[in-house]
Tab-separated table of C-alpha atoms in Angstrom:
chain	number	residue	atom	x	y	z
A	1	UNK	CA	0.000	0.000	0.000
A	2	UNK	CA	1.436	3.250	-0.985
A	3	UNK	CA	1.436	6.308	1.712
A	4	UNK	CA	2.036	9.607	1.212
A	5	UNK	CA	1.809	11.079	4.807
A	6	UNK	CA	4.520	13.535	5.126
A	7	UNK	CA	6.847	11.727	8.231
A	8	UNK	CA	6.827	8.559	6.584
A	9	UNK	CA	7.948	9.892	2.773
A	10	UNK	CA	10.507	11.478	4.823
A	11	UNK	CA	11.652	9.104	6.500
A	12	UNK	CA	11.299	9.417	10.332
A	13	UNK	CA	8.944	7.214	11.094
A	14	UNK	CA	8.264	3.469	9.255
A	15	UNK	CA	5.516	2.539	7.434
A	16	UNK	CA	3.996	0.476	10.434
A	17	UNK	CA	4.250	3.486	12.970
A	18	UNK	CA	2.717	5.536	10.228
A	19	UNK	CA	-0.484	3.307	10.081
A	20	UNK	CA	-0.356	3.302	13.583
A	21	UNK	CA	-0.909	7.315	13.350
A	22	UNK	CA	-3.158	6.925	10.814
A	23	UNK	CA	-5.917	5.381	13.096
A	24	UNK	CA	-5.254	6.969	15.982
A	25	UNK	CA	-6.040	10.112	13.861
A	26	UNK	CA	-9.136	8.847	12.158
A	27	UNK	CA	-10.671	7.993	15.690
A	28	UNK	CA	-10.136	11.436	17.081
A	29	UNK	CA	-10.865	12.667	13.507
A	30	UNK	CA	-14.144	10.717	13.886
A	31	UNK	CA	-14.779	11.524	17.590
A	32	UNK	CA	-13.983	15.453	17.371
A	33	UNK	CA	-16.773	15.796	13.987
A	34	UNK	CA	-19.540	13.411	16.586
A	35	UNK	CA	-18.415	15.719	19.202
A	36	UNK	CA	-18.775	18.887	17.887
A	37	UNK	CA	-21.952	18.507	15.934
A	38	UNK	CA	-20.642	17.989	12.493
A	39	UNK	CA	-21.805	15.026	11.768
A	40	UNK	CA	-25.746	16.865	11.850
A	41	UNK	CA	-26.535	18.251	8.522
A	42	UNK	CA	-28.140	21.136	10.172
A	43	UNK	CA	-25.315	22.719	11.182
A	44	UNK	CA	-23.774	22.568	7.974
A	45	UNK	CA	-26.714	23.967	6.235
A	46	UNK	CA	-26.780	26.448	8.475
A	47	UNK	CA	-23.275	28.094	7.563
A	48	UNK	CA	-25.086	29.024	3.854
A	49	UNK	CA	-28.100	30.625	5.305
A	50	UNK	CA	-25.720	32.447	7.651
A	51	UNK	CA	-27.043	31.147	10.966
A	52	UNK	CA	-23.519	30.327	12.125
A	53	UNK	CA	-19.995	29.991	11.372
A	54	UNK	CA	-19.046	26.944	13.303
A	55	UNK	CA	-17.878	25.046	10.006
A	56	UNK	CA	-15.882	27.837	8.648
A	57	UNK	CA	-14.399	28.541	11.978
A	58	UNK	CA	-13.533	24.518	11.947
A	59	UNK	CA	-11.772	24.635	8.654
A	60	UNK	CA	-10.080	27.582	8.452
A	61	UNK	CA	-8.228	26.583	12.295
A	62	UNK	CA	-7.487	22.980	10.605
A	63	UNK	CA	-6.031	24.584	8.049
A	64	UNK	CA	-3.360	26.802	9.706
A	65	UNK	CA	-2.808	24.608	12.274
A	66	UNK	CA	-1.713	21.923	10.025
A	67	UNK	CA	0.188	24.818	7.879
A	68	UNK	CA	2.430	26.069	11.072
A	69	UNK	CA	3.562	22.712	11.531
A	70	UNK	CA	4.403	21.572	7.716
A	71	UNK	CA	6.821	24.817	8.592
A	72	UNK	CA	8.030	23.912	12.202
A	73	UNK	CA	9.088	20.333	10.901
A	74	UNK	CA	10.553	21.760	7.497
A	75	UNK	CA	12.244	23.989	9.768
A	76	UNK	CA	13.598	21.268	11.713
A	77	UNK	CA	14.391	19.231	8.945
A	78	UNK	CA	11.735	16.289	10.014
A	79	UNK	CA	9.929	16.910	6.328
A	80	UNK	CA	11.421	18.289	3.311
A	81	UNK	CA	8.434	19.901	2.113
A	82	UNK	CA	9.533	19.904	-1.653
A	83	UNK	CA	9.134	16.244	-1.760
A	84	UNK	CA	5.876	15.823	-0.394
A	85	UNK	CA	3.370	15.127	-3.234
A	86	UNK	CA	0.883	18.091	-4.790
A	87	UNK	CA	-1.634	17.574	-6.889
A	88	UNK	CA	-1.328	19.886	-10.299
A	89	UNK	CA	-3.405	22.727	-10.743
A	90	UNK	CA	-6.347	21.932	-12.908
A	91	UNK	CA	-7.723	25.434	-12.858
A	92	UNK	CA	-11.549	24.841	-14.895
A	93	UNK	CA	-11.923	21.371	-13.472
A	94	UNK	CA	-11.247	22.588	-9.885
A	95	UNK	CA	-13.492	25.257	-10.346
A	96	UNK	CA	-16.596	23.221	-11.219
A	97	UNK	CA	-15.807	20.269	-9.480
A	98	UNK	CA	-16.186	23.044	-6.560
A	99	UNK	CA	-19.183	24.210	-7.495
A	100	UNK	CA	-21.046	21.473	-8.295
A	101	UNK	CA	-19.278	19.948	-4.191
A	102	UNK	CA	-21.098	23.279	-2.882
A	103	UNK	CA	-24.250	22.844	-4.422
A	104	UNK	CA	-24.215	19.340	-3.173
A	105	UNK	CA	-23.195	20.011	0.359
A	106	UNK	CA	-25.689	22.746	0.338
A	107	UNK	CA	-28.423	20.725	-0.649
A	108	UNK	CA	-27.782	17.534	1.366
A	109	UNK	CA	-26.191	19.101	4.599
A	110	UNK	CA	-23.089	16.864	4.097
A	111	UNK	CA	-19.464	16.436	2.838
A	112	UNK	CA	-17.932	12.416	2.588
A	113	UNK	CA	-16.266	12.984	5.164
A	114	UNK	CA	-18.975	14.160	7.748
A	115	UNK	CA	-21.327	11.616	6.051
A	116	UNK	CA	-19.116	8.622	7.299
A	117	UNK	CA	-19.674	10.138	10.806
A	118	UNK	CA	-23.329	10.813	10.673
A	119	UNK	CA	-23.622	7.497	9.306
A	120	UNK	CA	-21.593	5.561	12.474
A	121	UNK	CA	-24.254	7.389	14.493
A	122	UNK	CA	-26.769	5.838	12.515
A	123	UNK	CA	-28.197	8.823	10.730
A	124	UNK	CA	-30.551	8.192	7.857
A	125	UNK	CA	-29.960	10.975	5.838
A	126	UNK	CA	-26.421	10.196	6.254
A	127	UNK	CA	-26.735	6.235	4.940
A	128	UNK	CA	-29.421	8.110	1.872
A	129	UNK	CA	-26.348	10.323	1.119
A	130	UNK	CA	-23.834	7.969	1.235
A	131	UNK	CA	-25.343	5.915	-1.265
A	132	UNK	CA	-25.789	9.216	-4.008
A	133	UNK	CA	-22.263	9.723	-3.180
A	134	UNK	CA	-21.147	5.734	-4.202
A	135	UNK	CA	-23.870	6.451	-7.162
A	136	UNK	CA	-21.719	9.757	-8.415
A	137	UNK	CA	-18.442	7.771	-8.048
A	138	UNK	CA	-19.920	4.857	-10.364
A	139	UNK	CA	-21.191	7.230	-13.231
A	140	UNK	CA	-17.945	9.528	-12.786
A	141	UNK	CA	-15.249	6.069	-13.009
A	142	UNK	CA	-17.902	4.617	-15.791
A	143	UNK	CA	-18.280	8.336	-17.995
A	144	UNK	CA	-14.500	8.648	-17.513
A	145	UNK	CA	-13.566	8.257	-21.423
A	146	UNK	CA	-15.823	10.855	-22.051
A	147	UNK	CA	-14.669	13.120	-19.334
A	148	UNK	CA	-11.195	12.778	-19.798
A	149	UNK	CA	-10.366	15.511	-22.047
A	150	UNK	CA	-11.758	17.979	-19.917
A	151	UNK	CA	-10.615	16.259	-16.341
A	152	UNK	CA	-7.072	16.902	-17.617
A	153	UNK	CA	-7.257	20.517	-18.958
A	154	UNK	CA	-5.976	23.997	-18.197
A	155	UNK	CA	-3.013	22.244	-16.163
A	156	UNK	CA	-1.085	24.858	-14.350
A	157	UNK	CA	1.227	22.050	-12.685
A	158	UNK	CA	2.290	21.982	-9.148
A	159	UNK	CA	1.367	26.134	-7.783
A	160	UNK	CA	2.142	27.289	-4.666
A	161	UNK	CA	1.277	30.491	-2.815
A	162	UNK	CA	5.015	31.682	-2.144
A	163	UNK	CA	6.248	30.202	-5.630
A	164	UNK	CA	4.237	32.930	-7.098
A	165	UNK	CA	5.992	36.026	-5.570
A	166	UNK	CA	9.491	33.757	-5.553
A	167	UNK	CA	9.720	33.701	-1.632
A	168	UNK	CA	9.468	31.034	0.706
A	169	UNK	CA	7.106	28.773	2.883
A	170	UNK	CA	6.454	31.359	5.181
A	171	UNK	CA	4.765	33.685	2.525
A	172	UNK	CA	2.535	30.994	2.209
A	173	UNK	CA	1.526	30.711	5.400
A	174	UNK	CA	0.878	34.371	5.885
A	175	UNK	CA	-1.260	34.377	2.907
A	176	UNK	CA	-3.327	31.406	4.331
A	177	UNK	CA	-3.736	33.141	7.319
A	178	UNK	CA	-4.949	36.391	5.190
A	179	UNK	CA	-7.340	34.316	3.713
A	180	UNK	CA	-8.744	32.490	6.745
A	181	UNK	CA	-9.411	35.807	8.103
A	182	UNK	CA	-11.021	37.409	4.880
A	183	UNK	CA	-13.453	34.358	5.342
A	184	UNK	CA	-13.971	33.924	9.203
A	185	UNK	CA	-14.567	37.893	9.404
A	186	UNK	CA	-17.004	37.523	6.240
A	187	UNK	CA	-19.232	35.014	7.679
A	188	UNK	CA	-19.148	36.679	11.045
A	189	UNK	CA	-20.437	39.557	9.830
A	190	UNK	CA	-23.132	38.276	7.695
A	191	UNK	CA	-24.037	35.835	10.404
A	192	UNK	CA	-24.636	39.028	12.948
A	193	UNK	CA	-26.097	40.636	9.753
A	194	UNK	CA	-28.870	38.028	9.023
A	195	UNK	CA	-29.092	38.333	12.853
A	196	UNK	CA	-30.000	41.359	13.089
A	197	UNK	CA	-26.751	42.228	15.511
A	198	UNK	CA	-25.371	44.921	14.166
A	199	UNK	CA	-23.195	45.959	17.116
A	200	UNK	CA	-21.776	42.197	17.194
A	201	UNK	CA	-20.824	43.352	13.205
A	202	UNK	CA	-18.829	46.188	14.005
A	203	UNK	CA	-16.727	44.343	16.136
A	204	UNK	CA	-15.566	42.275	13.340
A	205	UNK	CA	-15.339	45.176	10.912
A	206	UNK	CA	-11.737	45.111	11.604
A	207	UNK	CA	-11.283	41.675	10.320
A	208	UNK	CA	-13.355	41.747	7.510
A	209	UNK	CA	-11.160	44.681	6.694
A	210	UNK	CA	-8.254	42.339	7.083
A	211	UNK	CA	-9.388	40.314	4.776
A	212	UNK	CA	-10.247	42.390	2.236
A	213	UNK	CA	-6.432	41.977	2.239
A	214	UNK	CA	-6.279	38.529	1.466
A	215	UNK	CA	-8.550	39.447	-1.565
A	216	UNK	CA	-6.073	41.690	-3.277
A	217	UNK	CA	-3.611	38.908	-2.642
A	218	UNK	CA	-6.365	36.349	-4.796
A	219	UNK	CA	-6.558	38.997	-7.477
A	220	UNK	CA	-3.143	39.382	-7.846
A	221	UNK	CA	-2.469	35.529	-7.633
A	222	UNK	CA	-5.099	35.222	-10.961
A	223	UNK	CA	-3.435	37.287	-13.041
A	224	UNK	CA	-0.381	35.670	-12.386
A	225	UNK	CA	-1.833	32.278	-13.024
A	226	UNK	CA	-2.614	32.862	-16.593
A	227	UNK	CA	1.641	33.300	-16.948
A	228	UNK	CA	2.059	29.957	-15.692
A	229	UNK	CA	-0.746	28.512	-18.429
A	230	UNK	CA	1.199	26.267	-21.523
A	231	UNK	CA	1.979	28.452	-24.256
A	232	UNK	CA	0.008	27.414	-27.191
C-alpha cells in the first residue's frame, strides 16, 4: 500500500508506525466531527443561510494549524516539504468540481467525510447520502472516457502560494492566514447581519477589513496564473 503522509515519505517514522498514526487520527478525527456537531446536517446547512460559522471557523483553524507545523518540521528538517506530493493545478476542473461539491453540500447538509460520521451514528440521511455519493463515483469512473479531455485541462502544474511572488514557505503561510481571516470575518459579519446584531458586526469590521487583504492577494495571484498557463 502506498502512503504519502509527510513523516513517513521522509523518513522518520516506518511505514507500520505511520499506520499506527493513521488510526489513531481517524478515531479522534471521527470523535472530534460526533463531538462537535458535524456530523448533523443542520449545522452545515446552516453556515449558507448564515445562521452560524461553526464550520468555517472549523476549517479555516485545521487549516493553519496543520500549515504552522508543515513549517516547524521543514524547519527542523523532520519533512522536506519539496518532496511531499501536490496535486497539479487543474484550474476549470477545480473550479466546477467546486461548485457542483457546494451545491451538493448545500443541498444535502453533508461532505464524505462528515457523512461517514453521521452514518456511524446511525443517521438516515447520512446512509441516503452515502449511497448518491457511491452512485456519483460509479457514473464519474464509468463516464471517464468521455470526461477525460476535460478532467485533464488547463493544467497549471504543481502552484504554490510563495512560488508565485518567488519567496518562501512562510509567505505561504501568511497568505493562508490572510485568507482564513477574509473568510472567518465575512461570515461573522453576515451571520450578525442576518441576525440582526449589528453591534456584534462592528466588532468584526476590523477583520473583515483584514481580509479584504487577502482578496487583493487572490486577485493578484489570478493574473499571475494565466503566466504559468502552456503556451500554445
Amino acid at each position: 500500500m502506498a502512503m504519502s503522509a509527510p513523516l513517513y515519505i521522509n523518513g522518520v517514522i516506518s511505514g507500520h508506525t505511520n499506520m499506527l498514526f493513521s488510526i489513531f487520527g481517524g478515531f479522534l478525527f471521527g470523535f472530534f466531527l460526533e463531538a462537535t456537531g458535524f456530523a448533523s446536517a443542520k449545522n452545515i446547512t446552516d453556515e449558507f443561510y448564515f445562521r452560524n460559522n461553526r464550520v468555517i471557523q472549523m476549517m479555516v483553524s485545521a487549516i493553519i494549524t496543520s500549515t504552522f507545523w508543515f513549517l516547524v518540521f521543514g524547519s527542523l528538517g523532520l519533512i522536506q516539504i519539496p518532496n511531499i506530493w501536490t496535486p497539479n493545478l487543474y484550474l476549470w476542473p477545480y473550479i466546477f468540481g467546486g461548485l457542483l461539491f457546494g451545491v451538493g453540500m448545500a443541498m444535502s447538509g453533508y461532505c464524505p467525510g462528515t457523512s461517514v460520521a453521521a452514518i456511524a451514528s446511525g443517521k438516515k440521511d447520512a446512509m441516503v447520502f452515502g449511497l448518491g455519493m457511491l452512485v456519483g463515483m460509479a457514473i464519474f469512473i464509468f463516464g471517464f472516457p468521455f470526461e477525460k479531455d476535460f478532467y485533464v485541462s488547463s493544467d497549471l502544474g504543481q502552484v504554490y502560494w510563495h512560488t508565485l511572488f518567488n519567496a518562501n514557505t512562510v509567505v505561504s503561510f501568511i497568505i493562508t492566514i490572510l485568507i482564513g481571516g477574509f473568510f472567518i470575518g465575512f461570515m461573522q459579519y453576515m451571520v450578525s447581519y442576518v441576525n440582526k446584531n449589528r453591534t456584534e458586526s462592528k466588532e468584526y469590521s476590523m477583520q473583515y477589513v483584514v481580509g479584504v487583504l487577502a482578496l487583493i492577494f487572490v486577485i493578484l495571484v489570478t493574473v499571475l496564473l494565466k503566466t504559468l498557463l502552456p503556451a500554445s
